[in-house]
GROMACS .gro file of C-alpha atoms in nm:
model
  322
    1UNK     CA    1   8.065  14.618  -0.265
    2UNK     CA    2   8.208  14.461   0.036
    3UNK     CA    3   8.282  14.133   0.047
    4UNK     CA    4   8.083  13.944   0.274
    5UNK     CA    5   8.265  13.683   0.477
    6UNK     CA    6   8.080  13.378   0.625
    7UNK     CA    7   8.225  13.220   0.948
    8UNK     CA    8   8.223  12.906   0.774
    9UNK     CA    9   8.463  12.803   0.485
   10UNK     CA   10   8.201  12.887   0.215
   11UNK     CA   11   8.298  13.223   0.076
   12UNK     CA   12   8.094  13.287  -0.214
   13UNK     CA   13   8.240  13.613  -0.343
   14UNK     CA   14   8.088  13.982  -0.371
   15UNK     CA   15   7.720  14.013  -0.364
   16UNK     CA   16   7.631  13.654  -0.347
   17UNK     CA   17   7.421  13.555  -0.003
   18UNK     CA   18   7.576  13.302   0.229
   19UNK     CA   19   7.419  12.963   0.184
   20UNK     CA   20   7.498  12.888   0.540
   21UNK     CA   21   7.267  13.136   0.719
   22UNK     CA   22   6.950  12.933   0.749
   23UNK     CA   23   7.107  12.606   0.909
   24UNK     CA   24   7.259  12.863   1.165
   25UNK     CA   25   6.937  12.999   1.249
   26UNK     CA   26   6.796  12.657   1.318
   27UNK     CA   27   7.094  12.573   1.515
   28UNK     CA   28   7.055  12.876   1.702
   29UNK     CA   29   6.665  12.829   1.734
   30UNK     CA   30   6.746  12.444   1.892
   31UNK     CA   31   7.009  12.611   2.158
   32UNK     CA   32   6.730  12.877   2.237
   33UNK     CA   33   6.480  12.601   2.341
   34UNK     CA   34   6.726  12.397   2.522
   35UNK     CA   35   6.834  12.685   2.705
   36UNK     CA   36   6.426  12.722   2.785
   37UNK     CA   37   6.379  12.361   2.877
   38UNK     CA   38   6.706  12.365   3.107
   39UNK     CA   39   6.557  12.695   3.283
   40UNK     CA   40   6.208  12.520   3.320
   41UNK     CA   41   6.354  12.208   3.512
   42UNK     CA   42   6.567  12.426   3.744
   43UNK     CA   43   6.252  12.622   3.807
   44UNK     CA   44   6.091  12.261   3.877
   45UNK     CA   45   6.382  12.142   4.100
   46UNK     CA   46   6.355  12.484   4.297
   47UNK     CA   47   5.995  12.403   4.363
   48UNK     CA   48   5.882  12.206   4.687
   49UNK     CA   49   5.795  11.817   4.632
   50UNK     CA   50   5.440  11.754   4.615
   51UNK     CA   51   5.296  11.593   4.906
   52UNK     CA   52   5.277  11.202   4.880
   53UNK     CA   53   4.930  11.055   4.826
   54UNK     CA   54   4.750  10.990   5.139
   55UNK     CA   55   4.589  10.646   5.167
   56UNK     CA   56   4.208  10.651   5.270
   57UNK     CA   57   4.080  10.738   5.584
   58UNK     CA   58   3.990  10.433   5.789
   59UNK     CA   59   3.624  10.563   5.777
   60UNK     CA   60   3.629  10.560   5.414
   61UNK     CA   61   3.735  10.180   5.396
   62UNK     CA   62   3.468   9.879   5.347
   63UNK     CA   63   3.473   9.679   5.650
   64UNK     CA   64   3.598   9.341   5.689
   65UNK     CA   65   3.387   9.095   5.891
   66UNK     CA   66   3.627   8.831   6.008
   67UNK     CA   67   3.386   8.545   6.113
   68UNK     CA   68   3.590   8.256   6.324
   69UNK     CA   69   3.460   7.961   6.485
   70UNK     CA   70   3.617   7.841   6.818
   71UNK     CA   71   3.594   7.551   7.079
   72UNK     CA   72   3.757   7.455   7.404
   73UNK     CA   73   4.102   7.273   7.391
   74UNK     CA   74   4.421   7.350   7.540
   75UNK     CA   75   4.550   7.558   7.284
   76UNK     CA   76   4.239   7.753   7.223
   77UNK     CA   77   4.366   8.069   7.423
   78UNK     CA   78   4.713   8.050   7.237
   79UNK     CA   79   4.539   8.017   6.893
   80UNK     CA   80   4.313   8.308   6.947
   81UNK     CA   81   4.599   8.529   7.076
   82UNK     CA   82   4.784   8.478   6.779
   83UNK     CA   83   4.500   8.559   6.543
   84UNK     CA   84   4.363   8.858   6.751
   85UNK     CA   85   4.737   9.033   6.717
   86UNK     CA   86   4.710   8.952   6.339
   87UNK     CA   87   4.369   9.144   6.286
   88UNK     CA   88   4.492   9.418   6.518
   89UNK     CA   89   4.708   9.509   6.231
   90UNK     CA   90   4.386   9.564   5.988
   91UNK     CA   91   4.222   9.891   5.992
   92UNK     CA   92   3.827   9.872   5.985
   93UNK     CA   93   3.796   9.552   6.107
   94UNK     CA   94   3.499   9.349   6.260
   95UNK     CA   95   3.528   9.021   6.460
   96UNK     CA   96   3.286   8.806   6.504
   97UNK     CA   97   3.407   8.528   6.735
   98UNK     CA   98   3.165   8.218   6.747
   99UNK     CA   99   3.205   7.978   7.068
  100UNK     CA  100   3.093   7.620   7.040
  101UNK     CA  101   2.941   7.636   7.373
  102UNK     CA  102   2.595   7.673   7.530
  103UNK     CA  103   2.695   8.021   7.610
  104UNK     CA  104   3.009   8.276   7.651
  105UNK     CA  105   3.308   8.140   7.852
  106UNK     CA  106   3.542   8.384   8.067
  107UNK     CA  107   3.830   8.292   7.854
  108UNK     CA  108   3.714   8.402   7.553
  109UNK     CA  109   3.506   8.693   7.702
  110UNK     CA  110   3.825   8.826   7.877
  111UNK     CA  111   4.051   8.761   7.559
  112UNK     CA  112   3.820   8.972   7.346
  113UNK     CA  113   3.760   9.254   7.598
  114UNK     CA  114   4.154   9.289   7.614
  115UNK     CA  115   4.187   9.258   7.239
  116UNK     CA  116   4.142   9.611   7.141
  117UNK     CA  117   3.953   9.503   6.837
  118UNK     CA  118   3.553   9.610   6.731
  119UNK     CA  119   3.411   9.234   6.787
  120UNK     CA  120   3.084   9.074   6.855
  121UNK     CA  121   3.086   8.790   7.069
  122UNK     CA  122   2.861   8.488   6.986
  123UNK     CA  123   2.755   8.129   7.100
  124UNK     CA  124   2.613   7.844   6.984
  125UNK     CA  125   2.641   7.461   7.032
  126UNK     CA  126   2.704   7.222   6.795
  127UNK     CA  127   2.417   6.932   6.795
  128UNK     CA  128   2.514   6.620   6.945
  129UNK     CA  129   2.463   6.433   6.595
  130UNK     CA  130   2.694   6.688   6.413
  131UNK     CA  131   2.989   6.635   6.694
  132UNK     CA  132   3.322   6.403   6.606
  133UNK     CA  133   3.271   6.125   6.802
  134UNK     CA  134   3.604   5.996   7.016
  135UNK     CA  135   3.852   5.894   6.764
  136UNK     CA  136   3.708   6.000   6.440
  137UNK     CA  137   3.957   6.197   6.234
  138UNK     CA  138   3.866   6.557   6.165
  139UNK     CA  139   3.750   6.539   5.796
  140UNK     CA  140   3.474   6.305   5.888
  141UNK     CA  141   3.236   6.554   5.936
  142UNK     CA  142   3.243   6.940   5.867
  143UNK     CA  143   3.311   7.132   6.154
  144UNK     CA  144   3.225   7.493   6.255
  145UNK     CA  145   2.905   7.500   6.034
  146UNK     CA  146   2.649   7.607   6.310
  147UNK     CA  147   2.911   7.873   6.427
  148UNK     CA  148   2.938   8.033   6.075
  149UNK     CA  149   2.576   8.031   6.041
  150UNK     CA  150   2.517   8.197   6.365
  151UNK     CA  151   2.738   8.454   6.241
  152UNK     CA  152   2.566   8.511   5.894
  153UNK     CA  153   2.211   8.527   6.097
  154UNK     CA  154   2.389   8.826   6.306
  155UNK     CA  155   2.496   9.002   5.994
  156UNK     CA  156   2.152   8.979   5.844
  157UNK     CA  157   1.901   9.021   6.115
  158UNK     CA  158   2.116   9.083   6.484
  159UNK     CA  159   1.997   8.946   6.812
  160UNK     CA  160   2.180   8.672   6.987
  161UNK     CA  161   2.517   8.879   7.082
  162UNK     CA  162   2.652   8.794   7.403
  163UNK     CA  163   2.911   9.071   7.401
  164UNK     CA  164   3.053   9.356   7.204
  165UNK     CA  165   2.865   9.518   6.919
  166UNK     CA  166   2.492   9.392   6.955
  167UNK     CA  167   2.342   9.550   6.627
  168UNK     CA  168   2.419   9.410   6.282
  169UNK     CA  169   2.550   9.635   5.995
  170UNK     CA  170   2.285   9.897   5.891
  171UNK     CA  171   2.157   9.908   5.541
  172UNK     CA  172   2.409  10.017   5.281
  173UNK     CA  173   2.722   9.927   5.499
  174UNK     CA  174   3.006   9.857   5.250
  175UNK     CA  175   3.211   9.556   5.380
  176UNK     CA  176   3.320   9.200   5.308
  177UNK     CA  177   3.277   8.872   5.503
  178UNK     CA  178   3.574   8.655   5.555
  179UNK     CA  179   3.572   8.302   5.724
  180UNK     CA  180   3.862   8.280   5.964
  181UNK     CA  181   3.938   7.954   6.136
  182UNK     CA  182   4.158   8.025   6.464
  183UNK     CA  183   4.440   7.753   6.395
  184UNK     CA  184   4.548   7.933   6.004
  185UNK     CA  185   4.836   8.165   5.952
  186UNK     CA  186   4.729   8.499   5.781
  187UNK     CA  187   4.939   8.766   5.615
  188UNK     CA  188   4.831   9.130   5.709
  189UNK     CA  189   4.846   9.161   5.305
  190UNK     CA  190   4.565   8.901   5.264
  191UNK     CA  191   4.295   9.151   5.422
  192UNK     CA  192   4.379   9.424   5.193
  193UNK     CA  193   4.365   9.216   4.891
  194UNK     CA  194   4.005   9.101   5.002
  195UNK     CA  195   3.878   9.440   5.105
  196UNK     CA  196   3.726   9.583   4.790
  197UNK     CA  197   3.553   9.248   4.695
  198UNK     CA  198   3.232   9.308   4.462
  199UNK     CA  199   3.112   8.958   4.486
  200UNK     CA  200   3.329   8.647   4.552
  201UNK     CA  201   3.703   8.698   4.550
  202UNK     CA  202   3.950   8.408   4.593
  203UNK     CA  203   4.309   8.367   4.620
  204UNK     CA  204   4.569   8.029   4.688
  205UNK     CA  205   4.575   7.866   5.035
  206UNK     CA  206   4.909   7.716   5.126
  207UNK     CA  207   5.000   7.374   5.290
  208UNK     CA  208   4.610   7.236   5.205
  209UNK     CA  209   4.464   6.932   5.041
  210UNK     CA  210   4.818   6.754   5.048
  211UNK     CA  211   4.971   6.993   4.841
  212UNK     CA  212   5.202   7.282   4.857
  213UNK     CA  213   4.901   7.503   4.781
  214UNK     CA  214   4.574   7.497   4.628
  215UNK     CA  215   4.370   7.782   4.452
  216UNK     CA  216   4.232   7.916   4.143
  217UNK     CA  217   4.417   7.893   3.798
  218UNK     CA  218   4.393   8.202   3.600
  219UNK     CA  219   4.395   8.310   3.223
  220UNK     CA  220   4.340   8.685   3.117
  221UNK     CA  221   4.231   8.764   3.463
  222UNK     CA  222   3.960   8.485   3.509
  223UNK     CA  223   3.962   8.181   3.666
  224UNK     CA  224   3.944   7.923   3.446
  225UNK     CA  225   3.988   7.611   3.686
  226UNK     CA  226   4.153   7.513   4.010
  227UNK     CA  227   4.509   7.332   4.102
  228UNK     CA  228   4.371   7.084   4.337
  229UNK     CA  229   4.456   6.709   4.363
  230UNK     CA  230   4.140   6.616   4.559
  231UNK     CA  231   3.782   6.582   4.378
  232UNK     CA  232   3.895   6.851   4.145
  233UNK     CA  233   3.528   6.811   3.981
  234UNK     CA  234   3.374   6.986   4.329
  235UNK     CA  235   3.155   7.295   4.235
  236UNK     CA  236   3.415   7.518   4.404
  237UNK     CA  237   3.715   7.322   4.499
  238UNK     CA  238   3.863   7.597   4.759
  239UNK     CA  239   3.942   7.607   5.107
  240UNK     CA  240   3.735   7.771   5.379
  241UNK     CA  241   4.031   8.033   5.384
  242UNK     CA  242   4.050   8.062   5.009
  243UNK     CA  243   3.770   8.312   4.959
  244UNK     CA  244   3.568   8.625   5.090
  245UNK     CA  245   3.202   8.748   4.988
  246UNK     CA  246   3.064   9.090   4.997
  247UNK     CA  247   2.850   9.177   5.265
  248UNK     CA  248   2.588   9.327   5.004
  249UNK     CA  249   2.603   8.982   4.795
  250UNK     CA  250   2.523   8.749   5.127
  251UNK     CA  251   2.238   9.012   5.248
  252UNK     CA  252   2.069   8.986   4.890
  253UNK     CA  253   2.087   8.608   4.909
  254UNK     CA  254   1.901   8.537   5.279
  255UNK     CA  255   1.905   8.150   5.201
  256UNK     CA  256   2.276   8.127   5.132
  257UNK     CA  257   2.416   7.907   5.406
  258UNK     CA  258   2.648   7.633   5.501
  259UNK     CA  259   2.503   7.288   5.457
  260UNK     CA  260   2.601   7.049   5.772
  261UNK     CA  261   2.509   6.767   5.596
  262UNK     CA  262   2.739   6.841   5.288
  263UNK     CA  263   2.958   6.570   5.158
  264UNK     CA  264   3.343   6.586   5.261
  265UNK     CA  265   3.477   6.900   5.098
  266UNK     CA  266   3.192   7.042   4.982
  267UNK     CA  267   3.104   7.283   5.263
  268UNK     CA  268   3.224   7.566   5.070
  269UNK     CA  269   3.042   7.487   4.770
  270UNK     CA  270   2.726   7.454   4.972
  271UNK     CA  271   2.738   7.796   5.065
  272UNK     CA  272   2.928   7.945   4.713
  273UNK     CA  273   2.667   7.762   4.472
  274UNK     CA  274   2.397   8.020   4.600
  275UNK     CA  275   2.585   8.314   4.545
  276UNK     CA  276   2.806   8.314   4.251
  277UNK     CA  277   2.903   8.097   3.926
  278UNK     CA  278   3.278   7.980   3.894
  279UNK     CA  279   3.357   8.180   3.618
  280UNK     CA  280   3.269   8.491   3.810
  281UNK     CA  281   3.509   8.464   4.087
  282UNK     CA  282   3.729   8.753   4.142
  283UNK     CA  283   4.110   8.647   4.147
  284UNK     CA  284   4.345   8.835   4.417
  285UNK     CA  285   4.660   8.798   4.535
  286UNK     CA  286   4.852   8.896   4.168
  287UNK     CA  287   4.606   8.640   3.976
  288UNK     CA  288   4.640   8.405   4.239
  289UNK     CA  289   4.980   8.345   4.216
  290UNK     CA  290   5.096   8.429   4.578
  291UNK     CA  291   5.007   8.265   4.895
  292UNK     CA  292   4.910   8.498   5.163
  293UNK     CA  293   4.729   8.218   5.405
  294UNK     CA  294   4.853   7.894   5.501
  295UNK     CA  295   4.634   7.625   5.641
  296UNK     CA  296   4.866   7.546   5.961
  297UNK     CA  297   4.765   7.338   6.265
  298UNK     CA  298   4.902   7.323   6.584
  299UNK     CA  299   5.019   7.018   6.755
  300UNK     CA  300   4.792   6.873   7.013
  301UNK     CA  301   5.028   6.889   7.339
  302UNK     CA  302   5.097   6.575   7.522
  303UNK     CA  303   4.995   6.598   7.882
  304UNK     CA  304   5.134   6.263   8.016
  305UNK     CA  305   5.337   6.433   8.282
  306UNK     CA  306   5.036   6.654   8.375
  307UNK     CA  307   4.824   6.341   8.413
  308UNK     CA  308   5.100   6.202   8.604
  309UNK     CA  309   5.135   6.472   8.852
  310UNK     CA  310   4.714   6.496   8.882
  311UNK     CA  311   4.729   6.145   8.974
  312UNK     CA  312   4.967   6.238   9.268
  313UNK     CA  313   4.751   6.520   9.358
  314UNK     CA  314   5.029   6.759   9.258
  315UNK     CA  315   4.871   6.889   8.909
  316UNK     CA  316   4.920   7.234   8.780
  317UNK     CA  317   4.697   7.508   8.939
  318UNK     CA  318   4.346   7.514   8.758
  319UNK     CA  319   4.317   7.883   8.843
  320UNK     CA  320   4.586   7.953   8.618
  321UNK     CA  321   4.436   8.045   8.261
  322UNK     CA  322   4.619   7.887   7.981
   0.00000   0.00000   0.00000
């Protein structure tokens, strides 16, 4: 009989099977599988890449209703221009601008018309008993109460608009309501954080309450307390800029309003206590670890030179809108 020679150094002699053949077959099978995998990867590389995921069409997004009280002062136009240009970056947004006035003023009407935003222009005068007296600090009385409540009335039943969209959102409209003062600073990201609010969503606010920031404390994705220095036992120790409410929830709770007689710092609680329990708040902004809104304030301009020129009959032309 012929001698069977194995390619490996395991010569066993005539008639003896080579014990290297099974490992060789296994190795050959592994090589075959690797070749198949390489061929598959090469084919995948030749295919065109998949189309990137497209963001939802604006019409498919819930509408953000931004409620802004405003009042006449030297910096009013500057504040509203800055805010309107931030809002113009946000898709599917409806601005409810409410003047503290008996009726619409030309300055605000013109600014809204030029903004390019979808808007509703409202006006209601704060009662004299609720207005700040000369020399009183701003924290003595809650401000913007009548104006925010007027916006809530419009959302619920319409009527009273002095410009822009006259009709309230139709039943079933998906949306969220946010109370944005005209002197704060807002990141565009904030509005996308709040857009899918189911009940009441919350986040930190920078430069408020004498702290670097105030905001909810979150554990395991739930609000368990609040980081604040002033009256931490308030029902909802949050700033007006630190929460948003689902439109459906506001419509389902018609008695939820801001209380003009609320003690200092309790204005937010006067609304939220009608809407949600603190344990059910929805933390946003990376579990309330990111600041996306700041409680900034514009310094009141000093007009000494203007007053001096006015006494001399040489004051700035009042026809030039500032």
